[in-house]
Coordinates of C-alpha atoms (C1' of nucleotides) in Angstrom, one line a residue:
Chain A
M557 CA 3.4 -103.5 13.1
P558 CA 6.3 -105.8 12.2
V559 CA 7.1 -108.4 14.8
P560 CA 9.8 -107.3 16.8
R561 CA 13.0 -108.6 16.0
V562 CA 16.4 -108.0 18.4
R563 CA 19.6 -109.5 18.8
F564 CA 22.3 -110.0 20.8
C565 CA 25.9 -109.7 18.9
P566 CA 28.6 -110.1 21.1
A567 CA 32.5 -110.0 20.0
P568 CA 33.8 -113.2 20.9
S569 CA 37.1 -112.1 22.6
G570 CA 37.2 -113.6 26.3
W571 CA 34.4 -114.8 28.6
L572 CA 30.7 -113.5 28.3
H573 CA 30.3 -111.3 31.5
V574 CA 27.6 -110.0 33.4
G575 CA 27.5 -106.6 31.6
G576 CA 27.2 -108.6 28.2
A577 CA 25.1 -111.3 29.5
R578 CA 22.8 -108.2 30.8
T579 CA 22.3 -106.8 27.4
A580 CA 21.6 -110.4 26.2
L581 CA 18.9 -110.7 29.0
Y582 CA 17.5 -107.6 28.0
N583 CA 17.0 -108.1 24.6
W584 CA 15.6 -111.7 25.3
L585 CA 13.0 -110.4 28.0
W586 CA 11.9 -107.8 25.2
A587 CA 11.5 -110.6 22.4
R588 CA 9.7 -113.3 24.8
H589 CA 7.4 -110.6 26.0
T590 CA 6.3 -109.1 23.1
G591 CA 6.5 -112.4 21.0
G592 CA 9.1 -111.2 18.8
V593 CA 12.4 -112.9 17.5
F594 CA 15.3 -113.1 19.5
V595 CA 18.6 -113.2 17.1
F596 CA 22.2 -114.5 18.1
R597 CA 25.0 -113.0 16.0
I598 CA 28.6 -113.6 16.4
E599 CA 30.6 -110.4 15.5
D600 CA 34.1 -111.6 15.0
T601 CA 35.3 -108.8 12.6
D602 CA 38.1 -108.2 14.3
A603 CA 40.2 -111.4 13.4
T604 CA 43.1 -110.2 15.9
R605 CA 41.0 -110.7 18.6
A606 CA 38.2 -113.2 18.2
T607 CA 38.7 -116.5 19.2
P608 CA 36.7 -120.0 18.4
E609 CA 37.4 -120.8 22.4
S610 CA 35.6 -117.4 23.5
M611 CA 32.9 -118.3 20.8
R612 CA 32.0 -121.6 22.5
G613 CA 32.1 -120.2 25.8
M614 CA 29.7 -117.4 24.8
I615 CA 27.2 -120.1 23.5
E616 CA 27.4 -122.4 26.5
S617 CA 27.0 -119.4 28.9
M618 CA 24.0 -118.2 27.1
R619 CA 22.9 -121.5 27.2
F620 CA 23.5 -122.0 30.7
L621 CA 21.3 -118.9 31.4
G622 CA 18.7 -120.5 29.4
L623 CA 18.7 -117.2 27.1
D624 CA 17.6 -119.9 23.9
W625 CA 17.7 -117.8 20.8
D626 CA 15.6 -118.2 17.9
E627 CA 18.2 -117.6 14.9
G628 CA 22.0 -117.9 15.3
P629 CA 24.7 -120.3 15.9
E630 CA 23.9 -123.9 16.2
V631 CA 20.0 -122.9 15.2
S632 CA 20.2 -121.6 11.9
G633 CA 17.4 -119.4 10.5
P634 CA 16.3 -117.8 7.3
Y635 CA 18.9 -114.9 7.4
G636 CA 22.1 -116.7 7.9
P637 CA 24.8 -116.9 8.4
Y638 CA 24.9 -115.7 11.7
V639 CA 28.5 -115.4 12.0
Q640 CA 30.2 -112.3 10.4
S641 CA 33.6 -114.0 9.3
E642 CA 31.1 -116.1 7.4
R643 CA 29.6 -112.7 5.6
S644 CA 32.7 -110.6 4.5
D645 CA 32.0 -111.0 0.7
L646 CA 28.6 -109.3 1.3
Y647 CA 30.1 -106.2 3.2
A648 CA 33.3 -106.1 0.2
A649 CA 30.3 -106.0 -2.1
V650 CA 28.5 -103.2 0.1
S651 CA 31.3 -101.6 0.5
A652 CA 32.3 -101.4 -3.3
K653 CA 29.1 -100.0 -4.2
L654 CA 29.7 -97.5 -1.3
L655 CA 32.7 -96.4 -3.1
A656 CA 31.2 -96.3 -6.6
A657 CA 28.4 -94.0 -5.3
G658 CA 30.8 -91.6 -3.6
A659 CA 29.6 -92.1 -0.1
V660 CA 33.0 -93.4 0.9
Y661 CA 36.4 -92.2 -0.1
D662 CA 39.9 -93.8 0.2
A663 CA 42.2 -92.6 2.4
Y664 CA 46.4 -93.4 2.9
E665 CA 47.6 -92.1 5.8
T666 CA 49.3 -94.6 7.9
P667 CA 48.1 -95.6 11.6
E668 CA 51.1 -93.7 12.7
E669 CA 50.6 -90.7 10.7
L670 CA 46.9 -90.5 12.1
E671 CA 48.3 -90.9 15.8
E672 CA 50.7 -87.9 15.1
Q673 CA 47.6 -86.0 14.0
R674 CA 45.4 -86.6 17.2
Q675 CA 48.4 -86.1 19.4
A676 CA 48.6 -82.6 17.5
Q677 CA 45.4 -81.7 17.9
Q678 CA 45.4 -82.5 21.5
R679 CA 48.2 -80.4 22.0
A680 CA 46.6 -77.3 20.2
G681 CA 43.3 -78.2 22.9
R682 CA 41.6 -79.2 20.0
P683 CA 39.3 -82.2 20.0
P684 CA 41.2 -85.5 18.0
G685 CA 39.0 -86.8 15.1
Y686 CA 40.0 -87.6 11.4
A687 CA 40.2 -84.0 9.7
G688 CA 39.2 -85.4 6.4
G689 CA 42.6 -84.8 5.2
H690 CA 42.1 -87.0 2.1
R691 CA 38.3 -86.3 1.1
D692 CA 38.7 -85.3 -2.6
L693 CA 42.4 -86.3 -3.0
P694 CA 43.6 -85.5 -6.7
D695 CA 44.4 -88.5 -8.9
A696 CA 47.6 -87.4 -9.2
Q697 CA 48.4 -87.9 -5.5
R698 CA 46.1 -91.3 -4.9
E699 CA 48.6 -92.8 -7.6
A700 CA 51.7 -91.1 -5.8
F701 CA 50.4 -93.0 -2.4
L702 CA 49.9 -96.3 -4.2
A703 CA 53.3 -96.4 -5.7
E704 CA 54.4 -95.9 -2.2
G705 CA 52.7 -98.9 -1.8
R706 CA 50.5 -97.5 0.8
Q707 CA 46.8 -99.3 1.1
P708 CA 44.2 -97.2 1.7
V709 CA 41.2 -97.6 4.0
L710 CA 37.5 -96.6 3.1
R711 CA 36.0 -93.7 5.5
V712 CA 32.5 -92.6 5.2
R713 CA 32.0 -89.3 4.3
T714 CA 30.0 -87.6 7.2
P715 CA 28.0 -84.3 6.9
D716 CA 29.8 -81.2 7.8
D717 CA 26.8 -79.6 9.4
G718 CA 23.2 -79.8 10.6
V719 CA 22.1 -82.1 13.5
V720 CA 20.9 -85.4 13.8
T721 CA 18.6 -86.7 16.7
V722 CA 18.6 -90.5 17.8
S723 CA 15.5 -91.1 19.5
D724 CA 16.3 -93.6 22.2
A725 CA 13.6 -96.1 24.0
V726 CA 15.3 -95.0 27.1
Y727 CA 17.5 -91.8 26.9
G728 CA 14.6 -90.0 24.9
P729 CA 15.3 -87.6 21.9
V730 CA 19.1 -87.3 22.0
E731 CA 21.3 -84.9 19.5
F732 CA 24.4 -84.7 18.0
A733 CA 26.0 -82.1 15.8
W734 CA 27.3 -83.4 12.4
K735 CA 30.2 -81.3 12.8
D736 CA 31.4 -83.5 15.7
V737 CA 31.4 -86.8 13.8
A738 CA 34.4 -87.5 12.0
D739 CA 34.7 -89.3 8.9
F740 CA 34.8 -92.9 10.1
V741 CA 36.8 -96.2 8.6
V742 CA 34.4 -99.1 7.2
E743 CA 37.1 -100.8 5.8
R744 CA 40.5 -101.2 6.7
A745 CA 44.0 -101.3 4.9
D746 CA 43.6 -105.6 4.8
R747 CA 40.1 -104.9 3.4
T748 CA 38.7 -106.4 6.2
H749 CA 35.2 -104.4 7.4
T750 CA 34.7 -102.5 10.8
Y751 CA 32.0 -103.1 13.5
Y752 CA 30.2 -100.1 11.8
L753 CA 29.8 -101.6 8.6
A754 CA 29.2 -104.9 9.4
N755 CA 27.0 -104.3 12.3
A756 CA 24.8 -101.9 10.1
V757 CA 24.7 -104.2 7.1
D758 CA 23.6 -107.2 9.5
D759 CA 21.1 -105.4 11.3
L760 CA 19.5 -104.3 8.1
A761 CA 19.7 -107.7 6.3
M762 CA 18.4 -109.8 9.3
G763 CA 15.5 -107.3 9.8
I764 CA 16.4 -106.4 13.1
N765 CA 14.1 -103.5 14.1
L766 CA 15.2 -102.8 17.5
V767 CA 18.7 -102.3 18.8
A768 CA 19.2 -102.8 22.8
R769 CA 22.8 -102.4 23.7
G770 CA 25.3 -100.9 26.2
D771 CA 25.6 -97.1 26.7
E772 CA 28.8 -96.7 25.3
L773 CA 27.3 -97.2 21.9
L774 CA 25.2 -94.3 22.2
S775 CA 27.3 -91.5 20.7
A776 CA 28.3 -94.1 17.9
T777 CA 24.7 -94.2 16.9
P778 CA 24.8 -91.2 14.4
R779 CA 27.4 -93.0 12.3
Q780 CA 25.0 -96.1 12.3
Q781 CA 22.0 -94.1 11.3
L782 CA 24.1 -92.5 8.8
L783 CA 25.1 -96.0 7.4
Y784 CA 21.4 -97.1 7.4
G785 CA 20.3 -94.1 5.1
L786 CA 23.3 -94.9 2.7
L787 CA 22.7 -98.5 2.6
L788 CA 18.7 -98.0 1.9
R789 CA 19.6 -95.3 -0.5
D790 CA 19.1 -96.4 -4.6
N791 CA 18.5 -100.3 -3.1
L792 CA 22.2 -100.5 -2.5
L793 CA 21.9 -103.3 0.1
D794 CA 19.5 -105.1 -1.8
D795 CA 21.1 -105.3 -4.6
A796 CA 24.3 -106.6 -2.8
L797 CA 22.3 -109.1 -1.3
A798 CA 20.6 -110.4 -4.4
D799 CA 24.2 -110.1 -6.2
N800 CA 25.8 -112.3 -3.5
G801 CA 23.3 -114.9 -3.1
Y802 CA 21.8 -113.8 0.5
P803 CA 18.4 -114.0 1.4
A804 CA 16.3 -110.6 0.8
R805 CA 15.5 -108.5 3.9
P806 CA 12.1 -109.5 5.4
P807 CA 9.2 -107.6 3.2
D808 CA 8.3 -105.4 6.6
A809 CA 11.6 -104.7 7.5
V810 CA 12.3 -101.1 8.8
P811 CA 15.7 -99.7 10.2
P812 CA 16.0 -100.2 14.0
S813 CA 15.3 -97.9 16.4
F814 CA 17.4 -97.9 19.7
A815 CA 17.4 -98.8 23.4
H816 CA 20.6 -97.9 25.1
L817 CA 21.3 -99.2 28.6
P818 CA 23.3 -98.1 31.1
L819 CA 26.5 -99.6 31.9
L820 CA 27.4 -102.2 34.4
V821 CA 30.0 -101.1 36.7
G822 CA 32.6 -103.1 39.0
E823 CA 32.9 -102.5 42.6
D824 CA 35.3 -99.6 41.7
R825 CA 32.8 -97.9 39.9
K826 CA 34.5 -98.7 36.4
P827 CA 32.9 -100.2 33.6
L828 CA 33.2 -103.9 33.9
S829 CA 35.9 -105.3 31.7
K830 CA 37.8 -108.5 31.4
C831 CA 40.1 -107.3 34.4
H832 CA 37.2 -107.5 36.5
G833 CA 37.8 -111.0 38.9
S834 CA 34.7 -112.9 39.1
V835 CA 32.4 -111.3 36.9
A836 CA 32.3 -114.0 33.9
V837 CA 29.0 -115.9 33.7
D838 CA 30.7 -118.9 33.8
E839 CA 32.5 -118.2 37.0
F840 CA 29.1 -117.6 38.5
R841 CA 28.0 -121.3 37.4
R842 CA 31.2 -122.7 39.0
Q843 CA 30.4 -121.2 42.3
G844 CA 27.0 -122.3 42.5
Y845 CA 24.9 -120.1 41.7
L846 CA 21.5 -120.8 39.8
P847 CA 21.0 -119.7 36.3
D848 CA 17.5 -118.6 37.1
V849 CA 18.5 -116.6 40.1
L850 CA 21.5 -114.9 38.1
V851 CA 18.6 -113.8 35.3
N852 CA 16.4 -112.6 38.2
V853 CA 19.5 -110.4 39.8
L854 CA 20.7 -109.2 36.4
A855 CA 17.2 -108.0 35.2
L856 CA 17.3 -105.7 38.5
C857 CA 20.4 -104.0 37.5
G858 CA 19.1 -101.2 35.6
W859 CA 15.6 -102.2 35.4
S860 CA 12.6 -102.2 38.2
P861 CA 9.3 -104.0 38.3
G862 CA 8.1 -100.9 40.4
A863 CA 6.7 -101.3 43.6
A864 CA 6.0 -105.2 43.0
E865 CA 8.3 -107.6 44.7
E866 CA 11.8 -107.9 43.1
R867 CA 12.1 -111.8 43.6
M868 CA 10.6 -113.5 40.1
T869 CA 10.8 -116.2 38.7
V870 CA 12.0 -116.3 34.7
D871 CA 8.3 -116.5 33.4
E872 CA 7.3 -113.4 35.8
L873 CA 10.3 -111.4 34.5
V874 CA 9.0 -112.0 30.7
E875 CA 5.8 -110.9 31.5
R876 CA 6.3 -108.0 33.6
F877 CA 9.6 -106.6 31.7
S878 CA 9.6 -103.4 29.6
L879 CA 11.7 -101.2 27.9
E880 CA 10.0 -98.1 29.6
R881 CA 11.2 -98.8 33.3
V882 CA 14.6 -99.2 32.3
G883 CA 16.5 -96.7 34.3
R884 CA 19.4 -94.4 33.1
N885 CA 22.5 -94.5 35.4
P886 CA 25.3 -96.9 35.6
A887 CA 24.4 -99.9 38.2
Y888 CA 26.9 -101.9 40.5
F889 CA 26.3 -105.5 40.2
D890 CA 25.8 -106.5 43.8
T891 CA 27.0 -110.1 44.3
A892 CA 25.6 -110.3 48.2
K893 CA 22.1 -109.5 46.7
L894 CA 22.6 -112.3 44.3
R895 CA 24.0 -114.7 47.2
A896 CA 20.8 -113.8 49.3
F897 CA 18.6 -114.7 46.3
N898 CA 20.3 -117.5 45.7
G899 CA 20.2 -119.1 49.1
D900 CA 16.5 -118.2 49.1
R901 CA 15.8 -119.9 45.9
I902 CA 17.9 -123.1 47.1
K903 CA 15.5 -123.3 50.1
E904 CA 12.3 -123.3 47.4
L905 CA 13.9 -126.7 46.0
D906 CA 12.9 -130.0 47.1
D907 CA 15.5 -132.5 48.4
A908 CA 15.7 -134.5 45.4
E909 CA 16.1 -131.8 42.8
L910 CA 18.7 -130.0 45.4
A911 CA 20.6 -133.5 45.5
E912 CA 20.7 -133.6 41.8
R913 CA 21.7 -130.0 41.6
L914 CA 24.7 -130.6 44.1
Q915 CA 25.9 -133.9 42.2
P916 CA 27.8 -131.9 39.7
Y917 CA 29.9 -130.0 42.3
L918 CA 30.5 -133.0 44.2
N919 CA 31.5 -134.4 40.9
A920 CA 34.0 -131.3 40.4
A921 CA 35.4 -131.9 43.7
G922 CA 36.3 -135.6 43.4
L923 CA 33.8 -136.5 45.9
L924 CA 31.9 -138.5 44.0
P925 CA 32.4 -140.5 40.8
E926 CA 30.5 -139.3 37.6
V927 CA 27.8 -141.9 38.1
A928 CA 27.1 -142.1 42.0
T929 CA 26.3 -145.5 43.3
P930 CA 22.7 -145.8 44.9
T931 CA 24.3 -145.7 48.3
Q932 CA 26.0 -142.3 47.5
Q933 CA 22.9 -141.0 46.0
R934 CA 20.7 -142.1 49.2
L935 CA 23.5 -140.7 51.4
L936 CA 23.0 -137.1 49.4
L937 CA 19.2 -137.2 49.4
G938 CA 19.4 -137.9 53.2
L939 CA 22.0 -134.4 53.6
A940 CA 19.8 -132.7 51.1
P941 CA 17.5 -130.9 54.0
L942 CA 20.3 -130.6 56.3
L943 CA 22.0 -128.5 53.5
R944 CA 19.3 -126.6 52.2
E945 CA 19.4 -124.1 55.3
R946 CA 23.0 -123.7 55.5
I947 CA 24.2 -123.0 52.1
Q948 CA 23.9 -119.9 49.6
T949 CA 25.5 -121.3 46.4
L950 CA 25.7 -125.0 45.9
A951 CA 29.5 -125.1 45.8
E952 CA 29.1 -124.0 49.5
A953 CA 28.0 -127.6 50.1
V954 CA 31.5 -129.3 49.1
P955 CA 33.5 -128.5 52.3
L956 CA 30.6 -129.0 54.6
V957 CA 29.9 -132.6 53.7
A958 CA 33.0 -133.9 52.0
F959 CA 33.9 -135.8 55.0
C960 CA 30.7 -137.9 54.6
F961 CA 32.0 -139.0 51.1
R962 CA 35.6 -139.7 52.0
E963 CA 37.3 -143.0 53.1
V964 CA 39.6 -141.2 55.6
V965 CA 39.5 -137.7 57.2
E966 CA 42.1 -135.5 57.9
L967 CA 41.2 -133.8 61.4
D968 CA 41.7 -129.9 61.1
A969 CA 44.6 -128.7 63.9
A970 CA 43.0 -125.9 65.0
A971 CA 39.5 -127.8 65.3
V972 CA 41.7 -130.1 67.1
A973 CA 43.1 -127.8 69.3
K974 CA 39.9 -125.8 70.6
H975 CA 38.1 -129.2 70.8
L976 CA 40.1 -132.3 71.7
K977 CA 41.1 -131.0 75.1
G978 CA 40.2 -131.2 78.8
R979 CA 37.5 -133.9 78.8
A980 CA 37.3 -134.6 75.5
G981 CA 39.0 -137.6 75.9
E982 CA 36.6 -139.3 78.3
V983 CA 33.6 -137.9 76.0
L984 CA 34.9 -139.7 73.1
D985 CA 35.4 -143.4 75.0
I986 CA 31.8 -142.8 76.6
A987 CA 30.2 -141.9 73.2
A988 CA 32.3 -144.7 70.8
D989 CA 30.9 -147.2 73.3
R990 CA 27.0 -145.9 73.3
L991 CA 27.1 -145.3 69.6
A992 CA 28.2 -148.7 69.0
A993 CA 25.7 -150.2 71.5
L994 CA 22.9 -148.0 70.2
G995 CA 19.6 -150.1 69.3
E996 CA 18.5 -147.8 66.7
W997 CA 20.6 -145.6 64.6
S998 CA 18.6 -142.6 64.0
G999 CA 19.1 -138.8 64.5
D1000 CA 16.6 -138.8 67.7
A1001 CA 18.1 -141.8 69.0
I1002 CA 21.9 -140.4 68.4
L1003 CA 20.5 -137.0 70.2
G1004 CA 19.2 -139.1 73.1
V1005 CA 22.8 -140.6 73.5
F1006 CA 24.3 -137.1 73.6
D1007 CA 21.8 -135.8 75.8
G1008 CA 22.1 -138.3 78.4
M1009 CA 26.2 -138.0 78.4
A1010 CA 26.0 -134.4 78.9
A1011 CA 23.5 -135.0 81.8
E1012 CA 25.5 -137.6 83.3
L1013 CA 28.7 -135.4 82.9
G1014 CA 27.5 -132.2 84.1
L1015 CA 28.3 -130.7 80.3
G1016 CA 26.8 -128.5 77.8
R1017 CA 25.6 -130.3 74.7
G1018 CA 28.4 -128.6 72.6
K1019 CA 30.9 -129.9 75.0
V1020 CA 29.8 -133.3 74.2
M1021 CA 29.3 -132.8 70.5
Q1022 CA 31.9 -130.6 69.3
P1023 CA 34.6 -133.3 70.1
V1024 CA 32.5 -135.9 68.3
R1025 CA 31.6 -133.6 65.4
V1026 CA 35.7 -132.8 65.4
A1027 CA 36.4 -136.6 65.4
V1028 CA 33.8 -137.7 62.3
A1029 CA 34.0 -134.4 60.4
G1030 CA 37.6 -133.2 61.2
T1031 CA 36.3 -130.0 61.5
A1032 CA 34.4 -128.0 63.8
V1033 CA 31.6 -127.1 61.5
S1034 CA 29.2 -129.5 59.7
P1035 CA 25.4 -130.2 59.0
P1036 CA 23.5 -131.0 62.5
L1037 CA 25.8 -133.7 63.8
P1038 CA 22.9 -136.6 65.3
Q1039 CA 21.0 -136.4 61.8
T1040 CA 24.4 -136.3 59.8
L1041 CA 25.8 -139.1 61.6
A1042 CA 22.8 -141.3 61.3
L1043 CA 23.1 -141.1 57.3
L1044 CA 26.9 -142.5 57.9
D1045 CA 27.7 -145.9 58.4
R1046 CA 28.0 -146.6 62.1
D1047 CA 31.0 -148.7 61.9
V1048 CA 32.8 -145.9 60.3
V1049 CA 31.4 -143.4 63.0
V1050 CA 32.3 -145.6 65.7
E1051 CA 36.0 -146.1 64.5
R1052 CA 36.6 -142.2 63.7
V1053 CA 35.7 -141.4 67.4
R1054 CA 37.7 -144.4 68.6
A1055 CA 40.6 -143.1 66.5
A1056 CA 40.5 -139.3 67.5
T1057 CA 40.7 -140.5 71.1
A1058 CA 44.5 -140.4 70.3
R1059 CA 44.8 -136.7 69.3
V1060 CA 43.3 -135.5 72.4
A1061 CA 45.5 -133.1 73.9
A1062 CA 46.7 -134.7 77.8
Chain B
rG970 C1' 40.1 -80.2 25.1
rG971 C1' 35.4 -81.3 22.8
rU972 C1' 30.4 -84.0 22.5
rC973 C1' 26.7 -86.8 24.9
rC974 C1' 25.0 -89.3 29.3
rC975 C1' 24.0 -89.7 34.5
rG976 C1' 24.1 -88.1 40.3
rU977 C1' 17.9 -90.6 46.0
rC978 C1' 20.2 -95.0 52.1
rG979 C1' 27.0 -98.6 51.8
rU980 C1' 24.4 -100.9 47.2
rC981 C1' 20.2 -101.9 43.6
rU982 C1' 16.1 -99.0 43.2
rA983 C1' 10.3 -96.7 44.4
rG984 C1' 9.2 -91.7 43.2
rU985 C1' 7.2 -87.1 37.5
rG986 C1' 4.9 -80.6 42.8
rG987 C1' 1.4 -82.0 48.1
rC988 C1' -0.1 -89.0 50.0
rC989 C1' 7.6 -88.2 51.4
rC990 C1' 10.6 -85.2 58.3
rA991 C1' 11.2 -90.2 51.3
rG992 C1' 9.1 -96.5 50.4
rG993 C1' 11.7 -101.4 49.3
rA994 C1' 15.3 -105.1 48.7
rC995 C1' 20.2 -106.4 49.7
rG996 C1' 24.1 -105.4 53.3
rC997 C1' 25.3 -103.8 58.1
rC998 C1' 24.3 -103.4 63.8
rG999 C1' 21.6 -105.6 68.1
rC1000 C1' 18.7 -109.2 70.8
rC1001 C1' 16.1 -113.9 71.1
rC1002 C1' 16.6 -119.1 69.5
rU1003 C1' 20.8 -122.6 68.9
rC1004 C1' 25.1 -129.2 69.3
rU1005 C1' 29.0 -126.3 65.2
rC1006 C1' 27.8 -123.4 61.1
rA1007 C1' 23.9 -121.5 58.9
rA1008 C1' 18.4 -120.6 58.6
rG1009 C1' 14.4 -118.2 61.5
rG1010 C1' 11.8 -114.2 64.7
rC1011 C1' 12.2 -109.5 66.4
rG1012 C1' 14.4 -104.2 66.6
rG1013 C1' 17.7 -100.8 64.4
rU1014 C1' 21.2 -97.8 61.0
rA1015 C1' 21.2 -95.1 56.9
rA1016 C1' 20.2 -90.7 51.1
rC1017 C1' 17.3 -86.5 47.8
rG1018 C1' 25.7 -84.1 45.3
rC1019 C1' 25.7 -78.3 46.3
rC1020 C1' 23.7 -73.3 45.7
rG1021 C1' 20.1 -70.2 43.9
rG1022 C1' 15.3 -69.6 41.2
rU1023 C1' 10.1 -70.7 40.4
rU1024 C1' 5.7 -72.0 43.7
rC1025 C1' 1.1 -71.8 49.2
rA1026 C1' 3.8 -76.1 48.5
rA1027 C1' 10.3 -79.2 45.1
rA1028 C1' 13.4 -85.4 45.3
rU1029 C1' 10.4 -84.2 41.9
rC1030 C1' 10.3 -77.9 37.7
rC1031 C1' 14.3 -74.1 35.9
rG1032 C1' 19.3 -71.9 36.1
rG1033 C1' 24.5 -72.6 37.8
rU1034 C1' 27.9 -75.5 40.1
rC1035 C1' 30.6 -80.1 41.6
rG1036 C1' 31.2 -85.0 40.8
rG1037 C1' 31.4 -89.8 37.7
rG1038 C1' 30.8 -92.1 33.3
rA1039 C1' 31.1 -93.0 27.9
rC1040 C1' 32.8 -91.6 23.1
rU1041 C1' 36.5 -88.9 20.7
rA1042 C1' 40.4 -96.2 17.2
rC1043 C1' 42.3 -99.7 10.6
rC1044 C1' 37.9 -102.8 19.1
rA1045 C1' 33.5 -103.6 19.6

RNA sequence: GGUCCCGUCGUCUAGUGGCCCAGGACGCCGCCCUCUCAAGGCGGUAACGCCGGUUCAAAUCCGGUCGGGACUACCA
């Protein structure tokens, strides 16, 4: 039994979104669960779409999620390079051999002609697909096309009849009839190579023995399997590898088996794509979701631990994950559940850890410098326990505590209108005096002041504390007031309370 | 149009002939608690797409039907 070798191979265009991340995660979980190898490969064979920024973003998002790879960009490995644009000589050598062996043939239709053919087929109520028009072209015709300046593509000759069975770890055996599989392109007119070729060559060359990928590729699997057979026949691939200075395949390499994963869909039930708003992994990071929680919830999209608890650490996921329990129906990525799980995980963080995690978000909001002063760090540490119960994401802490880090606060108009009226002026005057005179600057002592005032003035706590809250925080919402005030500089608090009296409506 | 896949509460799912008048989680609703916002406690809402069949018994098996999706690219 060879050691499992799995891979994640995104095309670097756009951001890594949760669908891709889920595919990456399942491969990673399987590798870690079985003690196998997780390969990360960049499939940038389509130069018109691939961008270096996207590749960097993918790598960053993978690192953020904690999906470390054993072989791939930045870590290298024995079967590299792991970026397909650096392997084009290999693909060229393979397709030349395929042509020499008669497995592929040159076809000269222009994209426009093909499009026209498809439309004609559609109109006639026939399935669109390459009809095999340029199979077995007479030499004279071929030369005539060349003389016209046409550049051929290379197409694989697919069987005309018979069936092929794909044994899928998730779907079980799925049968396809070869007559439904049209001759497909492996080499474009510009001599670059398509996904089919590059992907099959690399999976074989890198000894990948299990391909877990999105459901949308299930019907492409017969083509893939056909290519495996072609590449392995007469040592075609092995020779190409040796001729071009690539490492030989692992000695125990076997063609991969498959596991197709149900698609992740958006709220509209359409498959996820770049068009869908905030589904990029990086966007979830910016919003303050913890990577472990993202991993947890992603794992639950399509896989179930059975009757066991759904909230799991990454280690528990690795231990329990299995392909057998991957489902077959498309899942909607539920951000409400993500929020809930995230909030729960935040509650498990201790003060120091929470403060540390919060810091980058305060940095990004311009509330803290890159390197916080000891005073700022103490303040944040003191705020942590007050924040823990009331934030679902790390970014949600920012508006709640911004007033603690600013020199001046602007009073929210709606909050002023609602709370700085009636007896608020009287309340603020007394509060300012008593807070200024308070012996011990602590949460309990401050609460004592408010309670005393409430009793004397015959007001509820709310009537006393809300005006003060608005005065100091500028908003009607903040962490618990007495404890928060205790963390701030007393002079600042008193000054803000006095200043606010001017804003009280007559 | 063709091929393939899928169909359990709003969502993700558990469920492989009786343990299911269907369980969990998230959401939602109500009550309690409360200095705001939360959190917490308690309670509640809600699903086997439909029609036939097999069987003593079906969410589970079979047939059909309807609905959704993928593929059908010189994208991956």
